[in-house]
Amino acid sequence: MSPTFSIAFGGGGARGLAHIHVIEALDELGIKPVAIAGSSIGALMGAGVASGMSGRDIHDYARSILGTRAQVASRMWRARPGTLAEAMEGGLRLGQFNVERILKAFLPEIVPASFEELKIPLKVTATDYFGHKLAVFDSGELRSALAASAAIPAVFRPVVRDGRVLIDGGIYNPVPFDLLEGAADITIAVDVVGGPEEGSKRPTSIDLMFGATQLLMQSIIANKLTQCSPDILIRPPVSRFRVLDFMKIDAVMAETVAVKDEVKRAVETALEARRERA
């Protein structure tokens, strides 16, 4: 009997477009995960896979909506508040977008309304802001969970669900491979957090804010790896991209294409190790 696989897709904003290469590699190997966990952009990618999309499907869809400014602008226009009352809901928040409306405009229609309709079990992380803890969703309404997981502070409004104020799942668990313990024979984790890189310019306040968050997330991952570790850990070279560089999809995909072969080699190594232990 062939070993089973689970996969954890990490958070990292636009850097998470590199997840597509991993999904395509698994498709080419004929591997379909039996369990998925995701944080932030990783939750969105995980939802696509759990809905039945192939890597090629996700790749084509991402290019179709991010490939031109006109397409992005059109979808952002669809995500605008319908009324003044809706715009003012919860008070005027300059610079904070409604992530639930944006995901409604950008998510593929194949992603269902509930976890129960998914073809593969999915766990989605968020951060319970006032509860000071991780929130994990695996049942009930799906899209609000995805929105909460992707609610990057200072960019998107928090999401309120079940009376809890929720923000970006990557804050507490950037690569949630620990949530898949015991779910499959082989666990794959994909870390797209990246880190600040030296450049010719001094970092701006925004650069420092997001860079500090990357460093915090990497410290969390490093600590988790001392307690438990996935069978395969993939870290695409994404550090030169910013969290909101979604319009640079072609550059991200070109920079990280070698990840496909890395995944295939890592899977073969993991399978060989299992055969030797058998």
PDB file of C-alpha atoms in Angstrom:
ATOM      1  CA  MET A   1       0.000   0.000   0.000  1.00  0.00           C
ATOM      2  CA  SER A   2       1.369   3.421  -0.980  1.00  0.00           C
ATOM      3  CA  PRO A   3       2.139   5.847   1.861  1.00  0.00           C
ATOM      4  CA  THR A   4      -0.244   8.752   2.414  1.00  0.00           C
ATOM      5  CA  PHE A   5       0.730  12.435   2.357  1.00  0.00           C
ATOM      6  CA  SER A   6      -0.461  15.531   4.171  1.00  0.00           C
ATOM      7  CA  ILE A   7       0.670  19.068   3.439  1.00  0.00           C
ATOM      8  CA  ALA A   8       0.887  22.337   5.358  1.00  0.00           C
ATOM      9  CA  PHE A   9       0.899  25.527   3.299  1.00  0.00           C
ATOM     10  CA  GLY A  10       2.478  28.468   5.124  1.00  0.00           C
ATOM     11  CA  GLY A  11       1.628  32.166   5.159  1.00  0.00           C
ATOM     12  CA  GLY A  12       3.566  34.857   3.335  1.00  0.00           C
ATOM     13  CA  GLY A  13       1.213  36.943   1.203  1.00  0.00           C
ATOM     14  CA  ALA A  14       2.275  37.123  -2.447  1.00  0.00           C
ATOM     15  CA  ARG A  15       5.291  34.948  -1.658  1.00  0.00           C
ATOM     16  CA  GLY A  16       2.764  32.135  -1.263  1.00  0.00           C
ATOM     17  CA  LEU A  17       2.276  32.041  -5.036  1.00  0.00           C
ATOM     18  CA  ALA A  18       5.284  29.700  -4.879  1.00  0.00           C
ATOM     19  CA  HIS A  19       2.946  27.105  -3.339  1.00  0.00           C
ATOM     20  CA  ILE A  20       1.619  26.540  -6.858  1.00  0.00           C
ATOM     21  CA  HIS A  21       4.883  24.892  -7.919  1.00  0.00           C
ATOM     22  CA  VAL A  22       4.632  22.486  -4.976  1.00  0.00           C
ATOM     23  CA  ILE A  23       1.054  21.565  -5.864  1.00  0.00           C
ATOM     24  CA  GLU A  24       2.002  20.999  -9.513  1.00  0.00           C
ATOM     25  CA  ALA A  25       4.927  18.796  -8.477  1.00  0.00           C
ATOM     26  CA  LEU A  26       2.663  16.616  -6.343  1.00  0.00           C
ATOM     27  CA  ASP A  27       0.188  16.374  -9.226  1.00  0.00           C
ATOM     28  CA  GLU A  28       2.976  15.216 -11.531  1.00  0.00           C
ATOM     29  CA  LEU A  29       3.982  12.593  -8.952  1.00  0.00           C
ATOM     30  CA  GLY A  30       0.384  11.392  -8.723  1.00  0.00           C
ATOM     31  CA  ILE A  31       0.178  12.367  -5.047  1.00  0.00           C
ATOM     32  CA  LYS A  32      -3.121  13.560  -3.630  1.00  0.00           C
ATOM     33  CA  PRO A  33      -2.932  14.684   0.011  1.00  0.00           C
ATOM     34  CA  VAL A  34      -5.315  13.120   2.506  1.00  0.00           C
ATOM     35  CA  ALA A  35      -5.181  16.140   4.842  1.00  0.00           C
ATOM     36  CA  ILE A  36      -4.277  19.818   4.426  1.00  0.00           C
ATOM     37  CA  ALA A  37      -3.574  22.707   6.798  1.00  0.00           C
ATOM     38  CA  GLY A  38      -2.961  26.305   5.851  1.00  0.00           C
ATOM     39  CA  SER A  39      -2.225  29.746   7.225  1.00  0.00           C
ATOM     40  CA  SER A  40      -3.078  33.000   5.415  1.00  0.00           C
ATOM     41  CA  ILE A  41      -2.242  32.617   1.679  1.00  0.00           C
ATOM     42  CA  GLY A  42      -1.553  28.967   2.492  1.00  0.00           C
ATOM     43  CA  ALA A  43      -5.141  28.559   3.659  1.00  0.00           C
ATOM     44  CA  LEU A  44      -6.359  29.932   0.323  1.00  0.00           C
ATOM     45  CA  MET A  45      -4.105  27.588  -1.639  1.00  0.00           C
ATOM     46  CA  GLY A  46      -5.152  24.707   0.600  1.00  0.00           C
ATOM     47  CA  ALA A  47      -8.811  25.496  -0.006  1.00  0.00           C
ATOM     48  CA  GLY A  48      -8.226  25.340  -3.745  1.00  0.00           C
ATOM     49  CA  VAL A  49      -6.602  21.914  -3.523  1.00  0.00           C
ATOM     50  CA  ALA A  50      -9.218  20.659  -1.054  1.00  0.00           C
ATOM     51  CA  SER A  51     -11.936  21.818  -3.468  1.00  0.00           C
ATOM     52  CA  GLY A  52     -10.530  19.605  -6.216  1.00  0.00           C
ATOM     53  CA  MET A  53      -8.407  22.099  -8.165  1.00  0.00           C
ATOM     54  CA  SER A  54      -5.168  20.841  -9.689  1.00  0.00           C
ATOM     55  CA  GLY A  55      -1.944  22.804  -9.595  1.00  0.00           C
ATOM     56  CA  ARG A  56      -2.492  23.750 -13.226  1.00  0.00           C
ATOM     57  CA  ASP A  57      -6.019  24.942 -12.412  1.00  0.00           C
ATOM     58  CA  ILE A  58      -4.718  27.146  -9.608  1.00  0.00           C
ATOM     59  CA  HIS A  59      -1.817  28.388 -11.744  1.00  0.00           C
ATOM     60  CA  ASP A  60      -4.106  29.346 -14.630  1.00  0.00           C
ATOM     61  CA  TYR A  61      -6.649  30.963 -12.324  1.00  0.00           C
ATOM     62  CA  ALA A  62      -4.001  33.009 -10.499  1.00  0.00           C
ATOM     63  CA  ARG A  63      -2.572  34.268 -13.778  1.00  0.00           C
ATOM     64  CA  SER A  64      -6.046  35.119 -15.065  1.00  0.00           C
ATOM     65  CA  ILE A  65      -6.819  37.390 -12.121  1.00  0.00           C
ATOM     66  CA  LEU A  66      -3.341  38.769 -11.337  1.00  0.00           C
ATOM     67  CA  GLY A  67      -1.854  38.975 -14.820  1.00  0.00           C
ATOM     68  CA  THR A  68      -3.220  42.420 -15.656  1.00  0.00           C
ATOM     69  CA  ARG A  69      -3.918  45.551 -13.650  1.00  0.00           C
ATOM     70  CA  ALA A  70      -7.294  45.872 -15.374  1.00  0.00           C
ATOM     71  CA  GLN A  71      -8.433  42.486 -14.067  1.00  0.00           C
ATOM     72  CA  VAL A  72      -7.283  43.272 -10.521  1.00  0.00           C
ATOM     73  CA  ALA A  73      -8.914  46.694 -10.647  1.00  0.00           C
ATOM     74  CA  SER A  74     -12.168  45.177 -11.881  1.00  0.00           C
ATOM     75  CA  ARG A  75     -12.286  42.691  -9.014  1.00  0.00           C
ATOM     76  CA  MET A  76     -11.326  45.320  -6.454  1.00  0.00           C
ATOM     77  CA  TRP A  77     -14.202  47.430  -7.771  1.00  0.00           C
ATOM     78  CA  ARG A  78     -16.551  44.490  -7.221  1.00  0.00           C
ATOM     79  CA  ALA A  79     -15.240  44.280  -3.636  1.00  0.00           C
ATOM     80  CA  ARG A  80     -16.164  47.884  -2.821  1.00  0.00           C
ATOM     81  CA  PRO A  81     -18.791  48.521  -0.119  1.00  0.00           C
ATOM     82  CA  GLY A  82     -22.313  48.414  -1.500  1.00  0.00           C
ATOM     83  CA  THR A  83     -23.586  51.257   0.680  1.00  0.00           C
ATOM     84  CA  LEU A  84     -22.242  54.070   2.846  1.00  0.00           C
ATOM     85  CA  ALA A  85     -23.563  52.249   5.913  1.00  0.00           C
ATOM     86  CA  GLU A  86     -21.539  49.176   4.937  1.00  0.00           C
ATOM     87  CA  ALA A  87     -18.449  51.314   4.383  1.00  0.00           C
ATOM     88  CA  MET A  88     -18.838  52.833   7.838  1.00  0.00           C
ATOM     89  CA  GLU A  89     -19.638  49.527   9.549  1.00  0.00           C
ATOM     90  CA  GLY A  90     -17.500  49.268  12.687  1.00  0.00           C
ATOM     91  CA  GLY A  91     -16.274  52.847  12.194  1.00  0.00           C
ATOM     92  CA  LEU A  92     -14.134  54.513   9.565  1.00  0.00           C
ATOM     93  CA  ARG A  93     -10.878  52.602   9.158  1.00  0.00           C
ATOM     94  CA  LEU A  94      -8.558  54.334   6.743  1.00  0.00           C
ATOM     95  CA  GLY A  95      -6.279  51.897   4.965  1.00  0.00           C
ATOM     96  CA  GLN A  96      -8.102  48.790   6.156  1.00  0.00           C
ATOM     97  CA  PHE A  97      -9.886  46.790   3.473  1.00  0.00           C
ATOM     98  CA  ASN A  98     -12.733  44.374   4.056  1.00  0.00           C
ATOM     99  CA  VAL A  99     -10.984  41.055   3.418  1.00  0.00           C
ATOM    100  CA  GLU A 100     -14.254  39.109   3.281  1.00  0.00           C
ATOM    101  CA  ARG A 101     -15.534  41.204   0.370  1.00  0.00           C
ATOM    102  CA  ILE A 102     -12.165  40.999  -1.394  1.00  0.00           C
ATOM    103  CA  LEU A 103     -12.039  37.205  -1.117  1.00  0.00           C
ATOM    104  CA  LYS A 104     -15.599  36.994  -2.418  1.00  0.00           C
ATOM    105  CA  ALA A 105     -14.435  38.876  -5.525  1.00  0.00           C
ATOM    106  CA  PHE A 106     -11.211  36.915  -5.996  1.00  0.00           C
ATOM    107  CA  LEU A 107     -11.845  33.312  -4.869  1.00  0.00           C
ATOM    108  CA  PRO A 108     -12.681  30.780  -7.597  1.00  0.00           C
ATOM    109  CA  GLU A 109     -16.298  29.684  -7.677  1.00  0.00           C
ATOM    110  CA  ILE A 110     -15.323  26.058  -7.091  1.00  0.00           C
ATOM    111  CA  VAL A 111     -14.428  26.849  -3.448  1.00  0.00           C
ATOM    112  CA  PRO A 112     -17.581  25.841  -1.529  1.00  0.00           C
ATOM    113  CA  ALA A 113     -19.414  27.593   1.265  1.00  0.00           C
ATOM    114  CA  SER A 114     -18.577  25.072   3.979  1.00  0.00           C
ATOM    115  CA  PHE A 115     -15.724  22.838   5.118  1.00  0.00           C
ATOM    116  CA  GLU A 116     -18.025  19.840   4.886  1.00  0.00           C
ATOM    117  CA  GLU A 117     -18.308  20.266   1.095  1.00  0.00           C
ATOM    118  CA  LEU A 118     -14.551  20.017   0.540  1.00  0.00           C
ATOM    119  CA  LYS A 119     -13.103  16.871  -1.045  1.00  0.00           C
ATOM    120  CA  ILE A 120     -10.082  16.791   1.312  1.00  0.00           C
ATOM    121  CA  PRO A 121     -10.144  17.661   5.040  1.00  0.00           C
ATOM    122  CA  LEU A 122      -8.755  21.159   5.624  1.00  0.00           C
ATOM    123  CA  LYS A 123      -7.630  22.996   8.759  1.00  0.00           C
ATOM    124  CA  VAL A 124      -7.448  26.784   8.586  1.00  0.00           C
ATOM    125  CA  THR A 125      -5.629  28.873  11.168  1.00  0.00           C
ATOM    126  CA  ALA A 126      -6.398  32.357  12.444  1.00  0.00           C
ATOM    127  CA  THR A 127      -5.224  34.364  15.437  1.00  0.00           C
ATOM    128  CA  ASP A 128      -7.761  35.101  18.178  1.00  0.00           C
ATOM    129  CA  TYR A 129      -6.724  38.689  18.863  1.00  0.00           C
ATOM    130  CA  PHE A 130      -8.328  39.232  22.270  1.00  0.00           C
ATOM    131  CA  GLY A 131      -8.138  35.554  23.216  1.00  0.00           C
ATOM    132  CA  HIS A 132      -4.338  35.643  22.787  1.00  0.00           C
ATOM    133  CA  LYS A 133      -4.322  32.232  21.114  1.00  0.00           C
ATOM    134  CA  LEU A 134      -4.477  30.254  17.907  1.00  0.00           C
ATOM    135  CA  ALA A 135      -7.883  29.580  16.354  1.00  0.00           C
ATOM    136  CA  VAL A 136      -8.260  26.529  14.116  1.00  0.00           C
ATOM    137  CA  PHE A 137     -11.276  26.019  11.860  1.00  0.00           C
ATOM    138  CA  ASP A 138     -12.151  22.715  10.206  1.00  0.00           C
ATOM    139  CA  SER A 139     -15.954  22.763  10.099  1.00  0.00           C
ATOM    140  CA  GLY A 140     -18.822  25.099   9.355  1.00  0.00           C
ATOM    141  CA  GLU A 141     -18.654  28.189   7.164  1.00  0.00           C
ATOM    142  CA  LEU A 142     -15.480  28.195   5.081  1.00  0.00           C
ATOM    143  CA  ARG A 143     -15.058  31.622   3.550  1.00  0.00           C
ATOM    144  CA  SER A 144     -15.097  33.610   6.790  1.00  0.00           C
ATOM    145  CA  ALA A 145     -12.392  31.257   8.109  1.00  0.00           C
ATOM    146  CA  LEU A 146     -10.280  31.882   4.995  1.00  0.00           C
ATOM    147  CA  ALA A 147     -10.833  35.635   5.336  1.00  0.00           C
ATOM    148  CA  ALA A 148      -9.787  35.566   8.988  1.00  0.00           C
ATOM    149  CA  SER A 149      -6.672  33.574   8.156  1.00  0.00           C
ATOM    150  CA  ALA A 150      -5.685  36.123   5.497  1.00  0.00           C
ATOM    151  CA  ALA A 151      -6.508  39.276   7.504  1.00  0.00           C
ATOM    152  CA  ILE A 152      -3.030  40.851   7.539  1.00  0.00           C
ATOM    153  CA  PRO A 153      -2.956  43.495  10.301  1.00  0.00           C
ATOM    154  CA  ALA A 154      -2.956  47.139   9.142  1.00  0.00           C
ATOM    155  CA  VAL A 155      -3.990  46.037   5.644  1.00  0.00           C
ATOM    156  CA  PHE A 156      -7.290  44.247   6.258  1.00  0.00           C
ATOM    157  CA  ARG A 157      -9.984  44.629   8.868  1.00  0.00           C
ATOM    158  CA  PRO A 158     -10.199  41.851  11.446  1.00  0.00           C
ATOM    159  CA  VAL A 159     -12.903  39.252  10.886  1.00  0.00           C
ATOM    160  CA  VAL A 160     -15.496  38.642  13.599  1.00  0.00           C
ATOM    161  CA  ARG A 161     -16.692  35.048  13.858  1.00  0.00           C
ATOM    162  CA  ASP A 162     -18.394  33.330  16.780  1.00  0.00           C
ATOM    163  CA  GLY A 163     -17.880  36.483  18.827  1.00  0.00           C
ATOM    164  CA  ARG A 164     -14.108  36.418  18.336  1.00  0.00           C
ATOM    165  CA  VAL A 165     -11.992  39.098  16.656  1.00  0.00           C
ATOM    166  CA  LEU A 166      -9.667  37.241  14.272  1.00  0.00           C
ATOM    167  CA  ILE A 167      -6.567  38.270  12.353  1.00  0.00           C
ATOM    168  CA  ASP A 168      -3.891  36.650  10.164  1.00  0.00           C
ATOM    169  CA  GLY A 169      -3.278  33.003  11.041  1.00  0.00           C
ATOM    170  CA  GLY A 170       0.418  33.373  10.292  1.00  0.00           C
ATOM    171  CA  ILE A 171       0.903  35.505  13.397  1.00  0.00           C
ATOM    172  CA  TYR A 172       0.519  32.482  15.692  1.00  0.00           C
ATOM    173  CA  ASN A 173       1.286  29.591  13.357  1.00  0.00           C
ATOM    174  CA  PRO A 174       3.101  30.547  10.132  1.00  0.00           C
ATOM    175  CA  VAL A 175       3.454  26.944   8.839  1.00  0.00           C
ATOM    176  CA  PRO A 176       0.887  24.720  10.592  1.00  0.00           C
ATOM    177  CA  PHE A 177       2.485  21.304  10.043  1.00  0.00           C
ATOM    178  CA  ASP A 178       1.906  20.460  13.705  1.00  0.00           C
ATOM    179  CA  LEU A 179      -1.842  20.397  13.058  1.00  0.00           C
ATOM    180  CA  LEU A 180      -1.310  17.417  10.738  1.00  0.00           C
ATOM    181  CA  GLU A 181       0.500  15.181  13.200  1.00  0.00           C
ATOM    182  CA  GLY A 182      -0.699  11.597  12.707  1.00  0.00           C
ATOM    183  CA  ALA A 183      -2.880  12.493   9.715  1.00  0.00           C
ATOM    184  CA  ALA A 184      -0.670  10.787   7.116  1.00  0.00           C
ATOM    185  CA  ASP A 185       2.500   8.731   6.690  1.00  0.00           C
ATOM    186  CA  ILE A 186       4.488  11.655   5.265  1.00  0.00           C
ATOM    187  CA  THR A 187       3.967  15.338   6.072  1.00  0.00           C
ATOM    188  CA  ILE A 188       5.171  18.107   3.766  1.00  0.00           C
ATOM    189  CA  ALA A 189       5.517  21.686   5.012  1.00  0.00           C
ATOM    190  CA  VAL A 190       6.071  24.707   2.773  1.00  0.00           C
ATOM    191  CA  ASP A 191       7.546  27.836   4.368  1.00  0.00           C
ATOM    192  CA  VAL A 192       7.127  31.018   2.296  1.00  0.00           C
ATOM    193  CA  VAL A 193       7.669  33.551   5.095  1.00  0.00           C
ATOM    194  CA  GLY A 194      11.067  34.677   3.801  1.00  0.00           C
ATOM    195  CA  GLY A 195      13.035  37.397   5.537  1.00  0.00           C
ATOM    196  CA  PRO A 196      14.423  40.902   5.106  1.00  0.00           C
ATOM    197  CA  GLU A 197      17.172  41.200   2.500  1.00  0.00           C
ATOM    198  CA  GLU A 198      19.812  43.916   2.232  1.00  0.00           C
ATOM    199  CA  GLY A 199      19.292  46.398  -0.564  1.00  0.00           C
ATOM    200  CA  SER A 200      20.684  49.678  -1.806  1.00  0.00           C
ATOM    201  CA  LYS A 201      17.965  51.688  -0.070  1.00  0.00           C
ATOM    202  CA  ARG A 202      17.295  52.148   3.604  1.00  0.00           C
ATOM    203  CA  PRO A 203      14.145  50.260   4.659  1.00  0.00           C
ATOM    204  CA  THR A 204      10.987  52.346   4.945  1.00  0.00           C
ATOM    205  CA  SER A 205       8.650  52.218   7.929  1.00  0.00           C
ATOM    206  CA  ILE A 206       6.439  49.780   6.016  1.00  0.00           C
ATOM    207  CA  ASP A 207       9.450  47.617   5.132  1.00  0.00           C
ATOM    208  CA  LEU A 208      10.475  47.537   8.781  1.00  0.00           C
ATOM    209  CA  MET A 209       6.971  46.635   9.949  1.00  0.00           C
ATOM    210  CA  PHE A 210       6.588  43.709   7.549  1.00  0.00           C
ATOM    211  CA  GLY A 211      10.232  42.673   7.942  1.00  0.00           C
ATOM    212  CA  ALA A 212       9.898  42.553  11.717  1.00  0.00           C
ATOM    213  CA  THR A 213       6.817  40.371  11.299  1.00  0.00           C
ATOM    214  CA  GLN A 214       8.831  38.002   9.081  1.00  0.00           C
ATOM    215  CA  LEU A 215      11.522  37.730  11.747  1.00  0.00           C
ATOM    216  CA  LEU A 216       8.890  37.011  14.396  1.00  0.00           C
ATOM    217  CA  MET A 217       7.335  34.296  12.247  1.00  0.00           C
ATOM    218  CA  GLN A 218      10.704  32.702  11.532  1.00  0.00           C
ATOM    219  CA  SER A 219      11.445  32.549  15.257  1.00  0.00           C
ATOM    220  CA  ILE A 220       8.117  30.785  15.793  1.00  0.00           C
ATOM    221  CA  ILE A 221       8.912  28.262  13.046  1.00  0.00           C
ATOM    222  CA  ALA A 222      12.405  27.645  14.433  1.00  0.00           C
ATOM    223  CA  ASN A 223      10.981  26.987  17.891  1.00  0.00           C
ATOM    224  CA  LYS A 224       8.336  24.618  16.511  1.00  0.00           C
ATOM    225  CA  LEU A 225      10.983  22.652  14.632  1.00  0.00           C
ATOM    226  CA  THR A 226      12.725  21.873  17.928  1.00  0.00           C
ATOM    227  CA  GLN A 227       9.514  20.218  19.174  1.00  0.00           C
ATOM    228  CA  CYS A 228       8.341  18.373  16.075  1.00  0.00           C
ATOM    229  CA  SER A 229       9.219  18.477  12.430  1.00  0.00           C
ATOM    230  CA  PRO A 230       7.634  17.563   9.107  1.00  0.00           C
ATOM    231  CA  ASP A 231       9.123  14.793   6.994  1.00  0.00           C
ATOM    232  CA  ILE A 232       9.763  17.296   4.206  1.00  0.00           C
ATOM    233  CA  LEU A 233      10.351  21.035   4.634  1.00  0.00           C
ATOM    234  CA  ILE A 234      10.411  23.180   1.511  1.00  0.00           C
ATOM    235  CA  ARG A 235      11.570  26.809   1.576  1.00  0.00           C
ATOM    236  CA  PRO A 236      11.237  28.510  -1.817  1.00  0.00           C
ATOM    237  CA  PRO A 237      13.542  31.517  -2.475  1.00  0.00           C
ATOM    238  CA  VAL A 238      10.945  34.243  -1.938  1.00  0.00           C
ATOM    239  CA  SER A 239      12.667  36.768   0.326  1.00  0.00           C
ATOM    240  CA  ARG A 240      13.109  39.460  -2.325  1.00  0.00           C
ATOM    241  CA  PHE A 241       9.334  39.761  -2.751  1.00  0.00           C
ATOM    242  CA  ARG A 242       7.035  41.804  -0.534  1.00  0.00           C
ATOM    243  CA  VAL A 243       3.881  40.525   1.081  1.00  0.00           C
ATOM    244  CA  LEU A 244       1.603  42.429  -1.336  1.00  0.00           C
ATOM    245  CA  ASP A 245       3.573  41.805  -4.553  1.00  0.00           C
ATOM    246  CA  PHE A 246       0.726  39.841  -6.133  1.00  0.00           C
ATOM    247  CA  MET A 247       1.062  41.723  -9.418  1.00  0.00           C
ATOM    248  CA  LYS A 248       4.582  40.291  -9.712  1.00  0.00           C
ATOM    249  CA  ILE A 249       3.203  36.781 -10.203  1.00  0.00           C
ATOM    250  CA  ASP A 250       5.399  36.130 -13.266  1.00  0.00           C
ATOM    251  CA  ALA A 251       8.563  37.094 -11.366  1.00  0.00           C
ATOM    252  CA  VAL A 252       7.598  35.038  -8.297  1.00  0.00           C
ATOM    253  CA  MET A 253       6.864  31.973 -10.410  1.00  0.00           C
ATOM    254  CA  ALA A 254      10.085  32.333 -12.418  1.00  0.00           C
ATOM    255  CA  GLU A 255      12.213  32.828  -9.304  1.00  0.00           C
ATOM    256  CA  THR A 256      10.810  29.744  -7.576  1.00  0.00           C
ATOM    257  CA  VAL A 257      10.355  27.275 -10.443  1.00  0.00           C
ATOM    258  CA  ALA A 258      13.238  25.078  -9.219  1.00  0.00           C
ATOM    259  CA  VAL A 259      11.058  24.178  -6.229  1.00  0.00           C
ATOM    260  CA  LYS A 260       9.219  21.652  -8.395  1.00  0.00           C
ATOM    261  CA  ASP A 261      12.319  19.493  -8.792  1.00  0.00           C
ATOM    262  CA  GLU A 262      13.221  20.036  -5.126  1.00  0.00           C
ATOM    263  CA  VAL A 263       9.838  18.649  -4.065  1.00  0.00           C
ATOM    264  CA  LYS A 264      10.192  15.627  -6.322  1.00  0.00           C
ATOM    265  CA  ARG A 265      13.669  14.828  -4.977  1.00  0.00           C
ATOM    266  CA  ALA A 266      12.509  15.276  -1.380  1.00  0.00           C
ATOM    267  CA  VAL A 267       9.530  12.974  -1.899  1.00  0.00           C
ATOM    268  CA  GLU A 268      11.742  10.292  -3.448  1.00  0.00           C
ATOM    269  CA  THR A 269      14.168  10.575  -0.519  1.00  0.00           C
ATOM    270  CA  ALA A 270      11.317  10.249   1.987  1.00  0.00           C
ATOM    271  CA  LEU A 271       9.906   7.219   0.163  1.00  0.00           C
ATOM    272  CA  GLU A 272      13.338   5.576   0.013  1.00  0.00           C
ATOM    273  CA  ALA A 273      13.788   6.139   3.749  1.00  0.00           C
ATOM    274  CA  ARG A 274      10.441   4.415   4.389  1.00  0.00           C
ATOM    275  CA  ARG A 275      11.417   1.475   2.204  1.00  0.00           C
ATOM    276  CA  GLU A 276      14.691   1.067   4.122  1.00  0.00           C
ATOM    277  CA  ARG A 277      12.846   1.068   7.436  1.00  0.00           C
ATOM    278  CA  ALA A 278      10.294  -1.486   6.240  1.00  0.00           C
TER     279      ALA A 278
END
